[in-house]
Short mmCIF file of C-alpha atoms in Angstrom, two decimals:
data_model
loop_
_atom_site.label_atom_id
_atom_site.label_comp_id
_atom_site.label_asym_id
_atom_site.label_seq_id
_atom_site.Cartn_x
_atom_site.Cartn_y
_atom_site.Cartn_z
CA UNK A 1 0.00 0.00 0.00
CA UNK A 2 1.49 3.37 -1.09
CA UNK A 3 2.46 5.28 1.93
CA UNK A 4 -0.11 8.68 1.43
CA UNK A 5 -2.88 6.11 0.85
CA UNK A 6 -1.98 4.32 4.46
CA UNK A 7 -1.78 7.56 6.04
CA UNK A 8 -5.40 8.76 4.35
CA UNK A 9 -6.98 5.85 5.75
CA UNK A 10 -5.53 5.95 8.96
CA UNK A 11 -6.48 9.61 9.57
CA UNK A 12 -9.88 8.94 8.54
CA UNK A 13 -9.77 6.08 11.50
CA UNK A 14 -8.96 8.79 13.88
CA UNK A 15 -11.81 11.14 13.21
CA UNK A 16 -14.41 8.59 13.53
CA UNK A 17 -12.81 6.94 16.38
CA UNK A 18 -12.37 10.97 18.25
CA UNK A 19 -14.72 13.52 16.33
CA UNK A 20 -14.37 15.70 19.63
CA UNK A 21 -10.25 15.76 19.20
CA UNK A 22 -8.99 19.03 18.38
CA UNK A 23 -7.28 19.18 15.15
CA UNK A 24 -4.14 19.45 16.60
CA UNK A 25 -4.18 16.99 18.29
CA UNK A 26 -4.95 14.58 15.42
CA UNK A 27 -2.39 15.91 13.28
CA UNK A 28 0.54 15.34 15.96
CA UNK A 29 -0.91 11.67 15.98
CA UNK A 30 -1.17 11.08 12.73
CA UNK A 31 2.30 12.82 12.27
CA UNK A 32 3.93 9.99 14.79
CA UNK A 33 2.58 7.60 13.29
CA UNK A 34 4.13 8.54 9.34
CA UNK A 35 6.96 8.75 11.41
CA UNK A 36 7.07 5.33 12.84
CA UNK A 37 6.06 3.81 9.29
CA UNK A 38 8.49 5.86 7.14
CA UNK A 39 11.96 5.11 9.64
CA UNK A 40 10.70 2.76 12.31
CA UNK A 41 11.40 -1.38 12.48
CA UNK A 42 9.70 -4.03 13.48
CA UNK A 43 10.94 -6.51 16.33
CA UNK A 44 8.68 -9.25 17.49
CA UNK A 45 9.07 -10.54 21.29
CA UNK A 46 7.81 -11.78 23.96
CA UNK A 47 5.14 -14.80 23.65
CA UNK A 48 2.16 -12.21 22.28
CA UNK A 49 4.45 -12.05 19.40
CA UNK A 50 3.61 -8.05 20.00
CA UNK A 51 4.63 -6.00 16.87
CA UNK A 52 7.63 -3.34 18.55
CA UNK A 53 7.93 -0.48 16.42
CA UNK A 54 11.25 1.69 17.43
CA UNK A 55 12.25 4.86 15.95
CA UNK A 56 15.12 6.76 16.49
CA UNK A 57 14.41 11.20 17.18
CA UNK A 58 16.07 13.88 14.69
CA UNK A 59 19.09 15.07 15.10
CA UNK A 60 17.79 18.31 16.31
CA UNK A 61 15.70 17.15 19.13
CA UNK A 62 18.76 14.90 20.20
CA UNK A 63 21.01 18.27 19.97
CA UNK A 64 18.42 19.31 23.00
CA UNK A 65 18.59 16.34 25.25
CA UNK A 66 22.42 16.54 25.16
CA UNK A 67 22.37 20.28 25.68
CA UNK A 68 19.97 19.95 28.81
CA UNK A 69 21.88 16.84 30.04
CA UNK A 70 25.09 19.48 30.07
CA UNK A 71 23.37 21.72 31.82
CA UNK A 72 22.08 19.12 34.32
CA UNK A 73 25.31 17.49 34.77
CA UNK A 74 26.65 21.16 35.82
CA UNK A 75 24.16 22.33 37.94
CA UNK A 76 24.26 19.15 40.16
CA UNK A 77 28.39 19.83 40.97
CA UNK A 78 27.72 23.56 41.42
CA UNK A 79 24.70 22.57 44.18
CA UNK A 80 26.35 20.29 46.23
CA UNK A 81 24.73 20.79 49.65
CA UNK A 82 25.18 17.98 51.74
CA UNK A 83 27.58 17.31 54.07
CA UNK A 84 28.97 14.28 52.35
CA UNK A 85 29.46 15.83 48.78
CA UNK A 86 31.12 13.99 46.02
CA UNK A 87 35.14 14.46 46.52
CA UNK A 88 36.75 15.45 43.21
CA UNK A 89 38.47 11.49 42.77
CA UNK A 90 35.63 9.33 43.68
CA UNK A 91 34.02 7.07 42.11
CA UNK A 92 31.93 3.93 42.72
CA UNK A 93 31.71 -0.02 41.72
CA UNK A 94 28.79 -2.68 41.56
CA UNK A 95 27.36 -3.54 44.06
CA UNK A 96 23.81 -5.06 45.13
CA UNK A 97 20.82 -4.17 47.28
CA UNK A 98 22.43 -2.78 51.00
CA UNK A 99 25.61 -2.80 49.23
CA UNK A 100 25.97 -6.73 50.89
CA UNK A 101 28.79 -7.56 47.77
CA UNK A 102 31.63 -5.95 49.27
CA UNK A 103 30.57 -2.31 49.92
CA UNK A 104 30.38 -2.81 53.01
CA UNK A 105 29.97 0.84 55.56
CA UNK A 106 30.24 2.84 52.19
CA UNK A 107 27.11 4.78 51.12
CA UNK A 108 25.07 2.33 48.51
CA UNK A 109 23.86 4.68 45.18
CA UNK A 110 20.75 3.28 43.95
CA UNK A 111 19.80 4.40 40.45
CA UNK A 112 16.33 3.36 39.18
CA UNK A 113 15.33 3.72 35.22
CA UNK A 114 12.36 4.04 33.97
CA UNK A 115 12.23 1.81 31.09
CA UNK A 116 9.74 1.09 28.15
CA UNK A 117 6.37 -0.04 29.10
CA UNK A 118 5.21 -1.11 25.53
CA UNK A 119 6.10 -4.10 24.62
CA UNK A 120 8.74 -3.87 27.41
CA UNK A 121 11.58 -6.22 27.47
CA UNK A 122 14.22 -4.56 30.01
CA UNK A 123 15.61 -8.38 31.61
CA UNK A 124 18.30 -9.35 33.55
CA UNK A 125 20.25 -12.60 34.31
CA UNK A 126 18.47 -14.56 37.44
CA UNK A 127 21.03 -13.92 40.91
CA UNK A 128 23.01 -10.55 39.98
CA UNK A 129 23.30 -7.66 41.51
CA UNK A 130 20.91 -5.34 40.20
CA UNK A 131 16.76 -6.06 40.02
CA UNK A 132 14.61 -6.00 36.66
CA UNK A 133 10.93 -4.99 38.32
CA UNK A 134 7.79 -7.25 37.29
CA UNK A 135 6.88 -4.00 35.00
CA UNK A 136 10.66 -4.48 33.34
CA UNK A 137 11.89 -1.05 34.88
CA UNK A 138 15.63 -1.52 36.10
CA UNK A 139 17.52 -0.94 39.78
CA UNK A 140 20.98 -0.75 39.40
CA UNK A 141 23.38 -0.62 42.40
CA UNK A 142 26.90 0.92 42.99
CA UNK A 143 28.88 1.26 46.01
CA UNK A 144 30.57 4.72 46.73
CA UNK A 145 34.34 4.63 47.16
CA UNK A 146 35.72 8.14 49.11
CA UNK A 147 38.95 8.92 47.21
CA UNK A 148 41.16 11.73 47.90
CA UNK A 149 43.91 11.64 45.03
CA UNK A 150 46.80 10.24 47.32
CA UNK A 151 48.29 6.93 46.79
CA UNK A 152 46.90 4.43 45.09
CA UNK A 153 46.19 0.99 46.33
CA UNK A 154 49.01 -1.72 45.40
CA UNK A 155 49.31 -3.40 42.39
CA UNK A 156 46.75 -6.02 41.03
CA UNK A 157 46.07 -8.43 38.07
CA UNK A 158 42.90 -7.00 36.73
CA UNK A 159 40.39 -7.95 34.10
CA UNK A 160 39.17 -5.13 31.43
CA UNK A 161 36.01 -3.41 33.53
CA UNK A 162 34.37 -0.27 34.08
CA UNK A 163 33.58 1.87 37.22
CA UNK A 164 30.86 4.40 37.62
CA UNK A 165 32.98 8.21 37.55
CA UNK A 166 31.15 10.55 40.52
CA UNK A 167 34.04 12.92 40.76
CA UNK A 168 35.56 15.65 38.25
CA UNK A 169 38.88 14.15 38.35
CA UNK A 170 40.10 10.67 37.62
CA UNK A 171 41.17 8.41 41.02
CA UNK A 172 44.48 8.08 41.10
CA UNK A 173 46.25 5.15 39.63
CA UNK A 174 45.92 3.98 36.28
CA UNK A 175 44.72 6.06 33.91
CA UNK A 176 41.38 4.88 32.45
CA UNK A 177 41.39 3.42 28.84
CA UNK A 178 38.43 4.96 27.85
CA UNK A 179 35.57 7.41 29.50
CA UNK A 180 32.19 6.80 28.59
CA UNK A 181 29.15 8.87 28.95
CA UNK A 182 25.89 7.22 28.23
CA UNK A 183 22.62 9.05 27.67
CA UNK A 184 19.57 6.97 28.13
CA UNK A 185 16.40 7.53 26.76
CA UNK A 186 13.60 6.56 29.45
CA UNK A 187 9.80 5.85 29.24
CA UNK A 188 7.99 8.81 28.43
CA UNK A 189 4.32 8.01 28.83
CA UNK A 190 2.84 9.06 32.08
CA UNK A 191 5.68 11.29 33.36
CA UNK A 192 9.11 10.68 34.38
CA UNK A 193 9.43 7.85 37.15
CA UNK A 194 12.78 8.03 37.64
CA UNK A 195 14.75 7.84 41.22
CA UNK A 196 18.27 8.20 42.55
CA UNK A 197 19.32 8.03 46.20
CA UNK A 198 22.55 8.51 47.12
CA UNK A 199 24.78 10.90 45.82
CA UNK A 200 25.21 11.11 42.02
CA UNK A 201 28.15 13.53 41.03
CA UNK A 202 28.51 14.18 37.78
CA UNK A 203 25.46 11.88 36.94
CA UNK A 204 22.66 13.49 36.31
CA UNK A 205 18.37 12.16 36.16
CA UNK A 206 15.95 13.61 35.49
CA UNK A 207 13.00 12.43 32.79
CA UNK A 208 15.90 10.41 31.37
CA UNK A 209 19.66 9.71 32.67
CA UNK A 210 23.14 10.17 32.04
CA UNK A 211 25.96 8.23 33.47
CA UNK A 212 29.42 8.42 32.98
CA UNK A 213 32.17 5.43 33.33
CA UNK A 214 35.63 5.33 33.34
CA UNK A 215 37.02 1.79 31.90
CA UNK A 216 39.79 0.64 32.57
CA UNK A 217 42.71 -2.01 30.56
CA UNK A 218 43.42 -5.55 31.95
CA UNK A 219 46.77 -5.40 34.30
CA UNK A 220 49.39 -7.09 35.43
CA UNK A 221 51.01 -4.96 37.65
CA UNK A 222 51.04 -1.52 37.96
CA UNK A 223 48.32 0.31 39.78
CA UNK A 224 44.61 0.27 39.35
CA UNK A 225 42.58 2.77 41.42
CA UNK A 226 40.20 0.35 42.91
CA UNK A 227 40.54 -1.50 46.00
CA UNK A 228 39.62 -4.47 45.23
CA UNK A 229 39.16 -7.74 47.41
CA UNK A 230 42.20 -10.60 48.29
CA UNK A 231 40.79 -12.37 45.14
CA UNK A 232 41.48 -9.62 42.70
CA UNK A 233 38.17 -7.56 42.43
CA UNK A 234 34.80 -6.99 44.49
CA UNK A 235 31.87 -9.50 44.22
CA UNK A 236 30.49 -8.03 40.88
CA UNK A 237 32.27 -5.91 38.81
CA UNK A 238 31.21 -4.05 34.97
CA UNK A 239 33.19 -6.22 32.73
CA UNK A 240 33.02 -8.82 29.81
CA UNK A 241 35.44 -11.01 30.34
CA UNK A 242 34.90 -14.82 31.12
CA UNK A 243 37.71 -16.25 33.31
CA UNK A 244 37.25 -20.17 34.80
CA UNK A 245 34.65 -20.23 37.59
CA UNK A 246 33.43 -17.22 37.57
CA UNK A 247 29.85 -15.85 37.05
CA UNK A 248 28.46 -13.76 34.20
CA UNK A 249 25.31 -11.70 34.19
CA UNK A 250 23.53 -9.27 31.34
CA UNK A 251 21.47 -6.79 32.14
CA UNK A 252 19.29 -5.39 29.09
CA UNK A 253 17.66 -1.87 29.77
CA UNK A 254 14.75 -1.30 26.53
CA UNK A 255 15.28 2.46 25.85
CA UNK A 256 12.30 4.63 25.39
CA UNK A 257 10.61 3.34 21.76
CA UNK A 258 9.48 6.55 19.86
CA UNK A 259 11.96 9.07 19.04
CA UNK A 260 14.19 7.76 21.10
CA UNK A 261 17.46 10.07 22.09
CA UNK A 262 20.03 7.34 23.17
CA UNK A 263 24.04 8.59 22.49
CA UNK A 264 27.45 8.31 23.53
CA UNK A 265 30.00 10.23 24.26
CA UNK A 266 33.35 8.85 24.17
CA UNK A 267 36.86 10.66 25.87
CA UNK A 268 35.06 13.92 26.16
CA UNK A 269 34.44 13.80 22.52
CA UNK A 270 31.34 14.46 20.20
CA UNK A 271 28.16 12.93 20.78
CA UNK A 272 27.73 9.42 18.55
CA UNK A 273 24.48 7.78 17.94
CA UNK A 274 24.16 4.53 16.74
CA UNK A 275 26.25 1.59 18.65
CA UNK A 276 29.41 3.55 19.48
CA UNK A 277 30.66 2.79 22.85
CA UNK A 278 33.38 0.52 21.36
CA UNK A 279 32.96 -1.78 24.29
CA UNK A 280 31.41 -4.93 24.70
CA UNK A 281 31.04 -4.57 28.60
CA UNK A 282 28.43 -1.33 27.80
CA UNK A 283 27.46 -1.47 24.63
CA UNK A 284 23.28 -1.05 22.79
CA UNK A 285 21.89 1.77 20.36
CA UNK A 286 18.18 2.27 21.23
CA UNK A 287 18.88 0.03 24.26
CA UNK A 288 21.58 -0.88 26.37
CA UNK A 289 23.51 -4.15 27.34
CA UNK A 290 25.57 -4.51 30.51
CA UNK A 291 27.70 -7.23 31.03
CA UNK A 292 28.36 -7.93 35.03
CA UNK A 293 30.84 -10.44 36.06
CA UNK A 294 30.63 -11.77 39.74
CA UNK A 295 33.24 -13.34 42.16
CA UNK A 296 31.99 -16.94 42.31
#
């Protein structure tokens, strides 16, 4: 069916279905919905076999979301109020639910995402660290680790991994391989229902999130700014690699749907859309993937 012939009939469906509806109103609908057909895809899943139509926002309107994410980013370091503010080196690592997987006395950050509702398929790998919710919105965990920029902890083999940055400095130690800044795209419909407790640097949430890691090379020898346990790193830790009898988990967060406003940012550089990150440990377009490895 020839696309102005599609969109004739389906216009006519509205004003039968809504005579009442302003105009307006009908003509942003019916403009979403040329939208969807003309650049969206379809992806079947779950056991409805539900149609999932995704569609990625202009360049323009994604131009906004990173200028306000800026400008939210900079606004949370220049209001620090509490007593406890975010030292310039700190930075936290996964963790679970009361910060049980080797956080131990340090404050827990819990970050919670309000994914897509239609069609939603946000999941997680059963026994990790952070929760998928029975309406497939995400809870992810990290454990706050106070850093002043003195000396670093001693050497350690390492695996290639990723920490969450809070601070406007880099811990001391190695320097990180790569810094990633992630901009996530959260449900729209029905308001933002994102949360954050804890304290959230140079993070910043609002009616979607940004998050920044720092990711660091596999080691042997040398310093690495974390302080990790006897065995070589906490409990869980952000990483993709698969050594002998250890755990690994996936988390999948499903990005808002229509127009959605997902990017990168790698090194400080200029925002990338598409599947950029370089990294299989953090790594989606519309959506995200992380990869969690835990200590048993």
């Amino acid at each position: 069916m020839r696309l102005k012939n599609y969109l004739a009939m389906v216009l006519v469906a509205l004003y039968f279905i809504s005579c009442s509806e302003d105009q307006t109103d009908v003509t942003a609908r019916l403009q979403k919905i040329e939208n969807q057909y003309k650049a969206g895809f379809v992806k079947v899943e779950g056991p409805a076999r539900i149609p999932k139509i995704e569609t990625k926002a202009p360049a323009w309107m994604i131009d906004f979301a990173e200028k306000q994410s800026d400008l939210d980013a900079q606004n949370a370091l220049r209001d620090r109020a509490r007593t406890a503010a975010v030292g310039d080196y700190e930075y936290a690592t996964v963790t679970n639910e009361g910060g049980y997987a080797g956080c131990a006395a340090n404050e827990v950050i819990t970050i919670y995402m309000d994914c897509e509702d239609n069609g939603a398929s946000t999941s997680g790998t059963a026994g990790g660290p952070w929760q998928v919710t029975p309406n497939k919105n995400i809870k992810m965990f990290f454990c706050r680790i106070a850093s002043n920029g003195g000396t670093p902890v001693a050497p350690v083999t390492i695996y290639r991994h990723a920490v969450l940055k809070l601070g406007t400095l880099n811990p001391p130690g190695a320097a990180p391989a790569k810094t990633l800044l992630r901009y996530f795209d959260n449900e729209d419909d029905g308001g933002s229902n994102n949360s954050w407790t804890g304290e959230k640097g140079i993070n910043s949430q609002g009616a979607n999130t940004t998050l920044t890691f720092l990711v660091y090379a596999a080691s042997a020898g040398g310093y690495d700014p974390i302080p990790y346990s006897p065995q070589g790193y906490q409990f869980f830790i952000l990483s993709n690699e698969s050594p002998t009898g250890k755990t690994k988990f996936t988390y999948y967060t499903d990005d808002e749907d229509d127009n959605n406003q997902n990017y990168w940012k790698v090194n400080g550089g200029a925002r990338q859309d598409g599947d950029d990150s370089g990294e299989s440990l953090l790594s989606g377009n519309n959506n995200t993937t992380f990869k969690i490895l835990g200590n048993f």
